[in-house]
C-alpha positions as YAML, in Angstrom:
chain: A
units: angstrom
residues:
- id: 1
  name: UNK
  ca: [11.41, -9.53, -13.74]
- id: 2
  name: UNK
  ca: [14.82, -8.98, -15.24]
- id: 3
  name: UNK
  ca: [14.15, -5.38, -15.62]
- id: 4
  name: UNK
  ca: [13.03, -4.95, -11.49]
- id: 5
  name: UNK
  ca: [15.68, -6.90, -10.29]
- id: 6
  name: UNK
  ca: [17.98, -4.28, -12.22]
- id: 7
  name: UNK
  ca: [16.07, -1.08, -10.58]
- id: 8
  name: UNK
  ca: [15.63, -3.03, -7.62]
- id: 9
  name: UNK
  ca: [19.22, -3.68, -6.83]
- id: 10
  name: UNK
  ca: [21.07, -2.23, -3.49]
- id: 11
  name: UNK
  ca: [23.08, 0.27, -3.62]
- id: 12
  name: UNK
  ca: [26.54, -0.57, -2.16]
- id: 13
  name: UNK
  ca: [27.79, 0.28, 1.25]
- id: 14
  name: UNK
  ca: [30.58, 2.99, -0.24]
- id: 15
  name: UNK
  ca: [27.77, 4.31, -2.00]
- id: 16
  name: UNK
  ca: [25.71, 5.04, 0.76]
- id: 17
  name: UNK
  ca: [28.31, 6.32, 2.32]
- id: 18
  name: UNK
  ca: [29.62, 8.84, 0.09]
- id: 19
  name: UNK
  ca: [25.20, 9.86, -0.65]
- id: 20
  name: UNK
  ca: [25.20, 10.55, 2.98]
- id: 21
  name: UNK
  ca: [27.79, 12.49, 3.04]
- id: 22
  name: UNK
  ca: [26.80, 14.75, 0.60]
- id: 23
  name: UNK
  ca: [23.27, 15.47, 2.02]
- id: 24
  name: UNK
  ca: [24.60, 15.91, 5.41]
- id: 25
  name: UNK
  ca: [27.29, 18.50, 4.45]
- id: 26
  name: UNK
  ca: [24.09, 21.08, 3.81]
- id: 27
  name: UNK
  ca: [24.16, 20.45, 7.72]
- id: 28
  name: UNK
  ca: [26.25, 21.79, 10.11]
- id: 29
  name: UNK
  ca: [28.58, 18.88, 11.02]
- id: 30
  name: UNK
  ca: [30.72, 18.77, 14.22]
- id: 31
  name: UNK
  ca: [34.10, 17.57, 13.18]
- id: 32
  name: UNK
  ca: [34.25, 15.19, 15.90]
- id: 33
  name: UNK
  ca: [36.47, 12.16, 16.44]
- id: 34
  name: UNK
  ca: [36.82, 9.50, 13.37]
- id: 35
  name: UNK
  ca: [35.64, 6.93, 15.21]
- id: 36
  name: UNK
  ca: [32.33, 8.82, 16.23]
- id: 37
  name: UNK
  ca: [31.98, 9.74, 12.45]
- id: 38
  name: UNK
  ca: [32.44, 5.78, 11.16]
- id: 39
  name: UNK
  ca: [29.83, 4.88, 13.82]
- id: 40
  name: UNK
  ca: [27.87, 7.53, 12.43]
- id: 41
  name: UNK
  ca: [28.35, 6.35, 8.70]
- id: 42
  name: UNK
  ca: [27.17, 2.75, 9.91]
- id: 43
  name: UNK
  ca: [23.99, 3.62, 11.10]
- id: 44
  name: UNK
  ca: [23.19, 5.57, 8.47]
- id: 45
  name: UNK
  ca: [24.24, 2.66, 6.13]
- id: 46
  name: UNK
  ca: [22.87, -0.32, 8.08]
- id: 47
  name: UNK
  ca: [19.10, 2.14, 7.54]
- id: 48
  name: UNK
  ca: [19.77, 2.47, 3.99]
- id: 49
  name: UNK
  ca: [20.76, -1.14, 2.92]
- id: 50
  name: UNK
  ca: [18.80, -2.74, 0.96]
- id: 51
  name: UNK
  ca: [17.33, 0.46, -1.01]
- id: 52
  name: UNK
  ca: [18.76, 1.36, -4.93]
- id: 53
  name: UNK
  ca: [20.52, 4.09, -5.54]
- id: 54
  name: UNK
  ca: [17.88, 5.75, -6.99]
- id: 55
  name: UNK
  ca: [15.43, 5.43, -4.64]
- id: 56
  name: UNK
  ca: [17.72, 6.87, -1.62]
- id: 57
  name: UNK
  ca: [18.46, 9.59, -4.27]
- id: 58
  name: UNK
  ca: [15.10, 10.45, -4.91]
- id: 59
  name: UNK
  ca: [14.75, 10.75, -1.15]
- id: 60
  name: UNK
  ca: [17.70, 12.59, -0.44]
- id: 61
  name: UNK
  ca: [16.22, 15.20, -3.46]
- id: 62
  name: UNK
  ca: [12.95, 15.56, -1.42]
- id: 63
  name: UNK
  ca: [14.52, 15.99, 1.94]
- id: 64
  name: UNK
  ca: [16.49, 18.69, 1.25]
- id: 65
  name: UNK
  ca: [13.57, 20.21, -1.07]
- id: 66
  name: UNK
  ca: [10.07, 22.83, -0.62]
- id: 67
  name: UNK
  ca: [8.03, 20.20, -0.56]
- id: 68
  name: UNK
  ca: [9.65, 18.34, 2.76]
- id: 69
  name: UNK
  ca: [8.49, 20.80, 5.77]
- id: 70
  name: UNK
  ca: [11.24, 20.19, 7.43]
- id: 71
  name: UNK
  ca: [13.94, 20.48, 5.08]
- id: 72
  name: UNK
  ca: [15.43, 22.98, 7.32]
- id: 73
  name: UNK
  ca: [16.25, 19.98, 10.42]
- id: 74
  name: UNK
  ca: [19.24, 17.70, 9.49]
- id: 75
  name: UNK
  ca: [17.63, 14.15, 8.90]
- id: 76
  name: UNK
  ca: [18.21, 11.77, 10.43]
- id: 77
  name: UNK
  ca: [18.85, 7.93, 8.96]
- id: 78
  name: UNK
  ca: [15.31, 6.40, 9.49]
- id: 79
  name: UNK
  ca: [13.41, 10.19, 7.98]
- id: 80
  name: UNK
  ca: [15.28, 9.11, 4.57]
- id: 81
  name: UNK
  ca: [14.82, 5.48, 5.00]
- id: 82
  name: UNK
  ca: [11.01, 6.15, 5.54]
- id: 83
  name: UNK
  ca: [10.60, 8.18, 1.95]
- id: 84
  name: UNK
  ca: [13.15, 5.73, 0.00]
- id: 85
  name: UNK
  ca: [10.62, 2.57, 1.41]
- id: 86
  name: UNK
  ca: [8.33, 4.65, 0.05]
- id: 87
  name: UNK
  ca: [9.82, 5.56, -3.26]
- id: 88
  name: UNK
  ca: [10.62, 1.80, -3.58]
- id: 89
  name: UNK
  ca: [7.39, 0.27, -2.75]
- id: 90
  name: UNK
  ca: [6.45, 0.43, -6.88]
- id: 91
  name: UNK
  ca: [9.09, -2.64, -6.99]
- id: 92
  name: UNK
  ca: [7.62, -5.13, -4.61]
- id: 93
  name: UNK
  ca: [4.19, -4.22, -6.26]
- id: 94
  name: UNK
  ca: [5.40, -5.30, -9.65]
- id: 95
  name: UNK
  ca: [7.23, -8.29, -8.72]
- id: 96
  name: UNK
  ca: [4.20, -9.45, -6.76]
- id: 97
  name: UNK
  ca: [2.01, -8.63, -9.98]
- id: 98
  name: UNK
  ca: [5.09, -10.64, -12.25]
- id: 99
  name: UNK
  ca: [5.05, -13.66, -10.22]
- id: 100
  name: UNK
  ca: [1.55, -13.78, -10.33]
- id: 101
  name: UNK
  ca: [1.10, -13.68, -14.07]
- id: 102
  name: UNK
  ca: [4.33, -16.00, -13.97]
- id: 103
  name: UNK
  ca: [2.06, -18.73, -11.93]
- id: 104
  name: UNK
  ca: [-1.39, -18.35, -13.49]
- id: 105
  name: UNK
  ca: [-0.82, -16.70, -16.84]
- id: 106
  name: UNK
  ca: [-4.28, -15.77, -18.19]
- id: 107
  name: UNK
  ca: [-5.42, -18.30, -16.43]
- id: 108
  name: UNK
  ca: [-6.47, -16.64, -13.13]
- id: 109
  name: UNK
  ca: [-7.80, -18.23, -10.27]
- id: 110
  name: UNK
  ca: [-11.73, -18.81, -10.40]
- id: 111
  name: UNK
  ca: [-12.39, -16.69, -7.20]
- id: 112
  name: UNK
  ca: [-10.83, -13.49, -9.08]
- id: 113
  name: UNK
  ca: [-12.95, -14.01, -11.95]
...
């Protein structure tokens, strides 16, 4: 559990911000008025909260890669949120399987025998 709570762990908001940044800079980006841009960064953060780092990574990496058809269309915050859920799932899975083993041990219950 130790060891998915340390994978599993949110990235920070500056993070997310800077990650966004980046991928959106292979864009073309109006320069339009800081305050649109901040409202911008917020949405784009309040969608990625709750992911780690490297699972927003990893879908940042396929979004702009061959294997996303439309890596050539700017994303937008929920197309990245979608893969990184994805990318992420592994960790619920394992904690579900942990906390099972945690309560029953080898000891399963008699209906999954």
């Amino acid at each position: 559990m130790a060891a998915l709570e340390q994978i599993g762990t949110p990235a920070n908001k500056k993070w997310i911000a800077q990650r966004v940044a980046v991928l959106l800079a292979h864009y073309f980006i109006v320069d339009g008025h800081p305050a649109v841009m901040e409202a911008v960064a917020a949405d784009w953060i309040r969608e990625l909260e709750g992911y780690p780092e490297w699972a927003i990574e990893a879908a940042c990496e396929w979004w702009l890669s061959r294997y996303n058809p439309k890596c050539h269309q700017k994303p937008l915050p929920g197309a990245i949120s979608s893969r990184a859920h994805i990318d992420s799932a592994m960790i619920s899975a394992a904690k579900s399987l942990c906390q099972f083993f945690e309560r029953y041990g080898n000891n399963p219950p008699a209906f999954l025998r």
